Amino acid sequence: MNECNKVLGLSDPYASHNKKEETPDPSAIAATAMSSSLGFPFSHFPRFPHFSSSRASSSRSLATAAALAAASALGPSLVANSKFQPNISPLGWASLSLANASCSPVESRTGEVFPEDVDGGRRLLGVGVRRTNVLGLKSIDVYAFGVYADDSDVKKLNEKYGTATLSELKDKKEFIADALESDIRMTVRLQIVYGRLSIRSVRNAFAKSVGTRLQKFSASEPSDTDELLQKFVSLFRDDQKLPKGSVIELSREEGYVLRTRIDGEELGQIQSKLLCKSILDLYFGEDPLDKNAKQEIQLNLASRLKTT
């Protein structure tokens, strides 16, 4: 695991995958493909990624332990404030510095580096990865994601949770439910890591995952979910390309306005509290795409509330 991530509070949910995986028999894949359909559609049959079987050295382990000890001494503010960057020496000694940072937040499975802040000061709460199964044979990484929040808006939760402790908030379901409901400016940044992803596959995946959540939440917030969903997915046009390295940004702006961008290009804005909530729920709601990322986001959101 990247030591920087450990000190920054960015977890490594994929440590168990550090073993080399065997490539499925191509003939078996072809036979299965003839009789099966993809749950997450692709423009071409996917090429499976390879995973490294290398392990960290003992000195690297010492560096990690030292970094974590230093992080504990600084308390929850370190987890919440990613400006405290670690510098790990080759000898295993760790030091924390506000200047000359040697690393940035990284999603450990994909190696994707994320900016510490976006959209004029929204700071990173946590990172994760969206994976999908292909024919039940192999899981592939589709995109890495980071969730950001505006510190001044996070303070809106103080009225209800100002006296709660960090340990009380880090596992409290009601806390996350209120964060999803509140008019807190947030951005979800998706960094594409799969090189053969089509815009149609993204549109279809969102239609399924966001559509399910729109229906779930609309029981308490009556709305024409079909029309709302169509308005959102129609932003992803067939003429758009999503090569590896592309960035999709889904932002909840003030007044519950969903803003959608691809590589900085504005696709459109939709005013809907229900739609904003449904999209954010994908990443840190009750049934998130990456459970470890959700835990990290909740912990850092709670820490941010206690330190802002």
Coordinates of N, CA and C in Angstrom, one line a residue, residues 5-160:
N5 N -1.0 7.3 1.3 CA -2.4 7.0 1.5 C -2.7 6.6 3.0
K6 N -1.8 5.9 3.6 CA -2.0 5.5 5.0 C -2.0 6.6 5.9
V7 N -1.1 7.5 5.7 CA -1.0 8.7 6.6 C -2.1 9.6 6.3
L8 N -2.6 9.7 5.1 CA -3.7 10.6 4.7 C -5.0 10.0 5.1
G9 N -5.0 8.8 5.5 CA -6.3 8.2 5.9 C -7.0 7.5 4.7
L10 N -6.2 7.3 3.6 CA -6.8 6.7 2.4 C -6.5 5.2 2.4
S11 N -7.6 4.4 2.6 CA -7.4 3.0 2.9 C -7.0 2.2 1.6
D12 N -6.5 1.0 1.8 CA -6.2 0.1 0.8 C -7.1 -1.1 0.8
P13 N -8.3 -1.1 0.2 CA -9.2 -2.1 0.3 C -8.9 -3.4 -0.6
Y14 N -7.8 -3.3 -1.3 CA -7.5 -4.4 -2.2 C -6.2 -5.1 -1.9
A15 N -5.7 -5.1 -0.7 CA -4.5 -5.7 -0.3 C -4.5 -7.2 -0.7
S16 N -5.7 -7.8 -0.6 CA -5.8 -9.2 -0.8 C -5.7 -9.6 -2.3
H17 N -5.6 -8.6 -3.2 CA -5.5 -8.8 -4.6 C -4.1 -8.7 -5.1
N18 N -3.1 -8.7 -4.2 CA -1.7 -8.5 -4.6 C -1.1 -9.8 -5.1
K19 N -1.9 -10.8 -5.5 CA -1.3 -12.0 -6.1 C -1.6 -12.0 -7.6
K20 N -0.7 -12.6 -8.3 CA -0.9 -12.6 -9.8 C -2.1 -13.5 -10.1
E21 N -3.0 -13.0 -11.0 CA -4.1 -13.7 -11.4 C -3.9 -14.4 -12.7
E22 N -4.5 -15.6 -12.8 CA -4.3 -16.4 -14.1 C -5.3 -15.9 -15.1
T23 N -4.8 -15.8 -16.4 CA -5.6 -15.3 -17.5 C -6.6 -16.5 -17.9
P24 N -7.9 -16.2 -18.0 CA -8.8 -17.3 -18.4 C -8.5 -17.8 -19.8
D25 N -8.9 -19.0 -20.1 CA -8.7 -19.6 -21.4 C -9.4 -18.9 -22.4
P26 N -8.8 -18.3 -23.5 CA -9.5 -17.5 -24.5 C -10.6 -18.2 -25.1
S27 N -10.5 -19.5 -25.4 CA -11.5 -20.3 -26.0 C -12.8 -20.4 -25.1
A28 N -12.5 -20.5 -23.8 CA -13.6 -20.6 -22.9 C -14.4 -19.3 -22.8
I29 N -13.6 -18.2 -22.9 CA -14.2 -16.8 -22.9 C -15.1 -16.6 -24.1
A30 N -14.5 -17.0 -25.3 CA -15.2 -16.8 -26.5 C -16.5 -17.6 -26.5
A31 N -16.5 -18.9 -26.0 CA -17.7 -19.7 -26.0 C -18.7 -19.1 -25.1
T32 N -18.3 -18.6 -23.9 CA -19.2 -18.0 -23.0 C -19.8 -16.7 -23.6
A33 N -19.0 -15.9 -24.3 CA -19.4 -14.7 -24.9 C -20.5 -14.9 -25.9
M34 N -20.5 -16.1 -26.6 CA -21.5 -16.3 -27.6 C -22.9 -16.5 -27.0
S35 N -22.9 -16.9 -25.7 CA -24.2 -17.3 -25.2 C -24.6 -16.4 -24.0
S36 N -23.8 -15.4 -23.7 CA -24.1 -14.5 -22.6 C -24.0 -13.1 -23.0
S37 N -24.6 -12.2 -22.1 CA -24.6 -10.8 -22.3 C -23.9 -10.1 -21.2
L38 N -23.3 -9.0 -21.4 CA -22.5 -8.3 -20.4 C -23.5 -7.5 -19.5
G39 N -23.3 -7.6 -18.2 CA -24.1 -6.8 -17.3 C -23.7 -5.3 -17.3
F40 N -22.4 -5.1 -17.7 CA -22.0 -3.7 -17.9 C -21.4 -3.6 -19.3
P41 N -22.2 -3.1 -20.2 CA -21.8 -3.3 -21.7 C -20.6 -2.5 -22.1
F42 N -19.8 -3.1 -23.0 CA -18.6 -2.5 -23.5 C -18.6 -2.5 -25.0
S43 N -17.9 -1.5 -25.6 CA -17.9 -1.4 -27.1 C -17.1 -2.6 -27.7
H44 N -16.2 -3.2 -27.0 CA -15.4 -4.3 -27.4 C -15.2 -5.3 -26.3
F45 N -14.9 -6.5 -26.6 CA -14.6 -7.4 -25.5 C -13.4 -7.0 -24.7
P46 N -13.5 -6.9 -23.4 CA -12.4 -6.3 -22.6 C -11.1 -7.1 -22.6
R47 N -10.0 -6.4 -22.5 CA -8.7 -7.0 -22.2 C -8.5 -6.9 -20.7
F48 N -8.1 -8.1 -20.1 CA -8.0 -8.1 -18.7 C -6.7 -7.5 -18.2
P49 N -6.8 -6.8 -17.1 CA -5.6 -6.2 -16.6 C -4.7 -7.2 -15.9
H50 N -3.5 -6.9 -15.7 CA -2.6 -7.8 -14.9 C -2.3 -7.1 -13.6
F51 N -2.1 -8.0 -12.6 CA -1.8 -7.5 -11.2 C -0.5 -7.9 -10.8
S52 N 0.2 -7.0 -10.1 CA 1.6 -7.3 -9.7 C 1.6 -8.3 -8.5
S53 N 2.6 -9.1 -8.4 CA 2.7 -10.1 -7.3 C 3.8 -9.6 -6.3
S54 N 4.4 -8.5 -6.6 CA 5.5 -8.0 -5.7 C 4.9 -7.6 -4.4
R55 N 5.8 -7.8 -3.3 CA 5.4 -7.4 -2.0 C 6.4 -6.3 -1.5
A56 N 5.9 -5.5 -0.5 CA 6.7 -4.4 0.0 C 7.9 -5.0 0.8
S57 N 9.0 -4.3 0.8 CA 10.1 -4.7 1.6 C 9.9 -4.4 3.1
S58 N 10.8 -5.0 3.9 CA 10.7 -4.8 5.4 C 10.9 -3.4 5.7
S59 N 11.8 -2.7 5.0 CA 12.0 -1.2 5.3 C 10.8 -0.4 5.0
R60 N 10.1 -0.8 4.0 CA 8.8 -0.1 3.6 C 7.8 -0.3 4.7
S61 N 7.8 -1.5 5.3 CA 6.8 -1.8 6.4 C 7.2 -0.9 7.6
L62 N 8.5 -0.7 7.9 CA 8.9 0.1 9.0 C 8.4 1.6 8.7
A63 N 8.5 2.0 7.5 CA 8.1 3.4 7.1 C 6.6 3.5 7.4
T64 N 5.9 2.5 7.0 CA 4.4 2.6 7.2 C 4.1 2.7 8.7
A65 N 4.7 1.9 9.5 CA 4.5 1.9 10.9 C 4.8 3.2 11.5
A66 N 5.9 3.8 11.1 CA 6.4 5.1 11.7 C 5.4 6.2 11.2
A67 N 5.0 6.1 10.0 CA 4.0 7.1 9.5 C 2.7 7.1 10.2
L68 N 2.2 5.8 10.5 CA 1.0 5.7 11.2 C 1.1 6.2 12.6
A69 N 2.2 5.9 13.2 CA 2.4 6.4 14.6 C 2.4 7.9 14.7
A70 N 3.0 8.5 13.7 CA 3.0 10.0 13.6 C 1.7 10.5 13.4
A71 N 0.9 9.8 12.5 CA -0.5 10.3 12.2 C -1.3 10.2 13.5
S72 N -1.2 9.1 14.3 CA -2.0 9.0 15.5 C -1.7 10.1 16.4
A73 N -0.5 10.5 16.5 CA -0.1 11.6 17.4 C -0.8 12.9 17.1
L74 N -1.0 13.1 15.8 CA -1.6 14.4 15.3 C -3.1 14.3 15.5
G75 N -3.7 13.1 15.6 CA -5.2 13.1 15.8 C -5.9 13.2 14.5
P76 N -7.3 13.3 14.7 CA -8.2 13.3 13.5 C -8.0 14.4 12.5
S77 N -7.4 15.5 13.0 CA -7.2 16.6 12.0 C -6.3 16.2 10.9
L78 N -5.4 15.2 11.1 CA -4.6 14.8 10.0 C -5.4 14.0 8.9
V79 N -6.3 13.2 9.4 CA -7.2 12.5 8.5 C -8.0 13.4 7.6
A80 N -8.5 14.5 8.3 CA -9.4 15.4 7.6 C -8.6 16.4 6.7
N81 N -7.4 16.8 7.0 CA -6.7 17.8 6.3 C -5.6 17.2 5.5
S82 N -5.8 17.0 4.2 CA -4.9 16.4 3.3 C -3.6 17.2 3.0
K83 N -3.6 18.5 3.5 CA -2.4 19.3 3.3 C -1.2 18.8 4.2
F84 N -1.5 18.0 5.2 CA -0.5 17.4 6.0 C 0.1 16.2 5.2
Q85 N 1.1 16.4 4.4 CA 1.6 15.3 3.5 C 2.8 14.7 4.1
P86 N 2.9 13.3 4.1 CA 4.1 12.6 4.6 C 5.3 12.6 3.7
N87 N 6.5 12.6 4.2 CA 7.7 12.4 3.4 C 8.4 11.2 4.0
I88 N 8.4 10.1 3.3 CA 9.0 8.8 3.8 C 10.4 8.7 3.3
S89 N 11.4 8.5 4.2 CA 12.7 8.3 3.8 C 13.0 6.9 3.4
P90 N 14.1 6.6 2.6 CA 14.4 5.2 2.3 C 14.7 4.4 3.5
L91 N 15.1 5.0 4.6 CA 15.5 4.2 5.8 C 14.4 3.8 6.6
G92 N 13.2 4.3 6.3 CA 12.0 3.9 7.0 C 11.6 4.9 8.1
W93 N 12.2 6.1 8.1 CA 11.8 7.1 9.0 C 10.8 8.0 8.4
A94 N 9.8 8.4 9.1 CA 8.7 9.2 8.6 C 8.7 10.5 9.2
S95 N 8.4 11.5 8.4 CA 8.2 12.9 8.9 C 7.0 13.5 8.2
L96 N 6.3 14.4 8.9 CA 5.2 15.1 8.3 C 5.5 16.5 8.1
S97 N 5.1 17.0 6.9 CA 5.5 18.4 6.6 C 4.4 19.1 5.8
L98 N 4.3 20.4 6.0 CA 3.3 21.2 5.3 C 3.9 21.7 4.0
A99 N 5.2 21.6 3.8 CA 5.8 22.1 2.6 C 6.6 21.0 1.9
N100 N 6.9 21.2 0.6 CA 7.7 20.2 -0.1 C 7.1 18.8 0.0
A101 N 5.8 18.7 -0.2 CA 5.2 17.4 -0.1 C 5.7 16.4 -1.1
S102 N 5.9 15.2 -0.7 CA 6.5 14.2 -1.6 C 5.4 13.3 -2.3
C103 N 4.2 13.5 -2.0 CA 3.2 12.6 -2.6 C 1.8 13.3 -2.5
S104 N 0.9 12.8 -3.3 CA -0.5 13.3 -3.4 C -1.4 12.1 -3.1
P105 N -2.7 12.3 -2.8 CA -3.6 11.2 -2.6 C -3.7 10.3 -3.8
V106 N -3.6 9.0 -3.5 CA -3.6 8.0 -4.6 C -4.6 6.9 -4.3
E107 N -5.4 6.5 -5.3 CA -6.2 5.3 -5.2 C -5.3 4.1 -5.4
S108 N -5.1 3.3 -4.3 CA -4.0 2.3 -4.3 C -4.2 1.2 -5.3
R109 N -5.4 0.8 -5.7 CA -5.5 -0.3 -6.6 C -5.1 0.1 -8.0
T110 N -5.6 1.2 -8.5 CA -5.4 1.7 -9.8 C -4.2 2.5 -10.0
G111 N -3.7 3.1 -8.9 CA -2.5 4.0 -8.9 C -2.9 5.4 -9.4
E112 N -4.2 5.7 -9.5 CA -4.7 7.0 -9.9 C -4.4 8.1 -8.9
V113 N -3.8 9.2 -9.3 CA -3.5 10.3 -8.4 C -4.7 11.3 -8.5
F114 N -5.1 11.8 -7.3 CA -6.2 12.7 -7.2 C -5.7 14.1 -6.7
P115 N -6.3 15.1 -7.2 CA -6.0 16.5 -6.6 C -6.6 16.5 -5.2
E116 N -5.9 17.3 -4.4 CA -6.4 17.5 -3.0 C -7.7 18.3 -2.9
D117 N -7.9 19.2 -3.9 CA -9.1 20.0 -3.9 C -9.5 20.3 -5.3
V118 N -10.8 20.5 -5.5 CA -11.3 20.8 -6.9 C -12.4 21.9 -6.7
D119 N -12.8 22.5 -7.8 CA -13.9 23.4 -7.8 C -13.8 24.5 -6.7
G120 N -12.7 25.2 -6.7 CA -12.5 26.3 -5.8 C -12.4 26.0 -4.3
G121 N -11.9 24.9 -4.0 CA -11.7 24.6 -2.6 C -12.4 23.4 -2.0
R122 N -13.1 22.6 -2.7 CA -13.8 21.4 -2.2 C -12.7 20.4 -2.0
R123 N -12.6 19.9 -0.8 CA -11.4 19.1 -0.4 C -11.8 17.6 -0.4
L124 N -10.8 16.8 -0.7 CA -11.0 15.3 -0.8 C -11.4 14.7 0.5
L125 N -12.4 13.8 0.4 CA -12.9 13.1 1.6 C -12.4 11.6 1.5
G126 N -12.3 11.1 0.3 CA -11.9 9.7 0.1 C -11.9 9.3 -1.3
V127 N -11.3 8.1 -1.6 CA -11.1 7.6 -2.9 C -11.6 6.1 -2.9
G128 N -12.0 5.7 -4.1 CA -12.4 4.3 -4.3 C -12.3 3.9 -5.7
V129 N -12.8 2.7 -6.1 CA -12.7 2.2 -7.4 C -14.1 1.5 -7.8
R130 N -14.5 1.7 -9.0 CA -15.7 1.1 -9.6 C -15.2 -0.1 -10.3
R131 N -15.7 -1.3 -9.9 CA -15.3 -2.5 -10.6 C -16.6 -3.2 -11.2
T132 N -16.4 -4.0 -12.2 CA -17.5 -4.8 -12.7 C -17.0 -6.2 -13.2
N133 N -17.9 -7.1 -13.1 CA -17.6 -8.5 -13.5 C -18.0 -8.7 -15.0
V134 N -17.1 -9.4 -15.7 CA -17.3 -9.8 -17.1 C -17.6 -11.2 -17.2
L135 N -18.8 -11.6 -17.6 CA -19.2 -13.0 -17.8 C -19.0 -13.8 -16.5
G136 N -18.9 -13.2 -15.4 CA -18.7 -14.0 -14.2 C -17.3 -14.6 -14.1
L137 N -16.4 -14.2 -15.0 CA -15.1 -14.8 -15.0 C -14.0 -13.9 -14.4
K138 N -14.2 -12.6 -14.6 CA -13.1 -11.7 -14.2 C -13.7 -10.4 -13.8
S139 N -13.1 -9.7 -12.8 CA -13.5 -8.4 -12.4 C -12.5 -7.4 -13.1
I140 N -13.0 -6.3 -13.6 CA -12.1 -5.3 -14.1 C -12.3 -4.0 -13.5
D141 N -11.3 -3.1 -13.4 CA -11.5 -1.8 -12.9 C -11.9 -0.8 -14.0
V142 N -13.1 -0.2 -13.7 CA -13.6 0.7 -14.7 C -13.1 2.1 -14.5
Y143 N -13.3 2.6 -13.3 CA -12.8 4.0 -13.0 C -12.5 4.1 -11.5
A144 N -11.6 5.0 -11.2 CA -11.3 5.4 -9.8 C -12.1 6.6 -9.5
F145 N -12.5 6.8 -8.3 CA -13.3 8.0 -8.0 C -12.8 8.6 -6.7
G146 N -13.0 9.9 -6.6 CA -12.8 10.7 -5.4 C -14.0 11.6 -5.1
V147 N -14.3 11.7 -3.8 CA -15.4 12.5 -3.4 C -14.9 13.7 -2.6
Y148 N -15.4 14.9 -3.0 CA -15.0 16.1 -2.4 C -16.1 16.9 -1.8
A149 N -15.8 17.7 -0.8 CA -16.9 18.5 -0.1 C -16.3 19.9 0.2
D150 N -17.2 20.9 0.2 CA -16.9 22.2 0.6 C -16.9 22.4 2.1
D151 N -15.8 22.8 2.7 CA -15.7 22.9 4.2 C -16.8 23.8 4.8
S152 N -17.0 24.9 4.2 CA -18.0 25.9 4.7 C -19.4 25.3 4.7
D153 N -19.7 24.5 3.8 CA -21.0 23.8 3.7 C -21.1 22.7 4.7
V154 N -20.0 22.0 4.9 CA -20.0 20.9 5.9 C -20.4 21.4 7.3
K155 N -20.2 22.6 7.6 CA -20.5 23.2 8.9 C -22.1 23.2 9.1
K156 N -22.8 23.1 8.0 CA -24.3 23.0 8.1 C -24.7 21.9 9.0
L157 N -23.9 20.8 9.1 CA -24.2 19.7 9.9 C -23.9 19.9 11.4
N158 N -23.3 21.0 11.7 CA -22.9 21.3 13.1 C -24.2 21.5 14.0
E159 N -25.2 22.0 13.4 CA -26.4 22.3 14.2 C -26.9 21.0 14.9
K160 N -26.8 19.9 14.2 CA -27.3 18.7 14.7 C -26.2 17.8 15.3

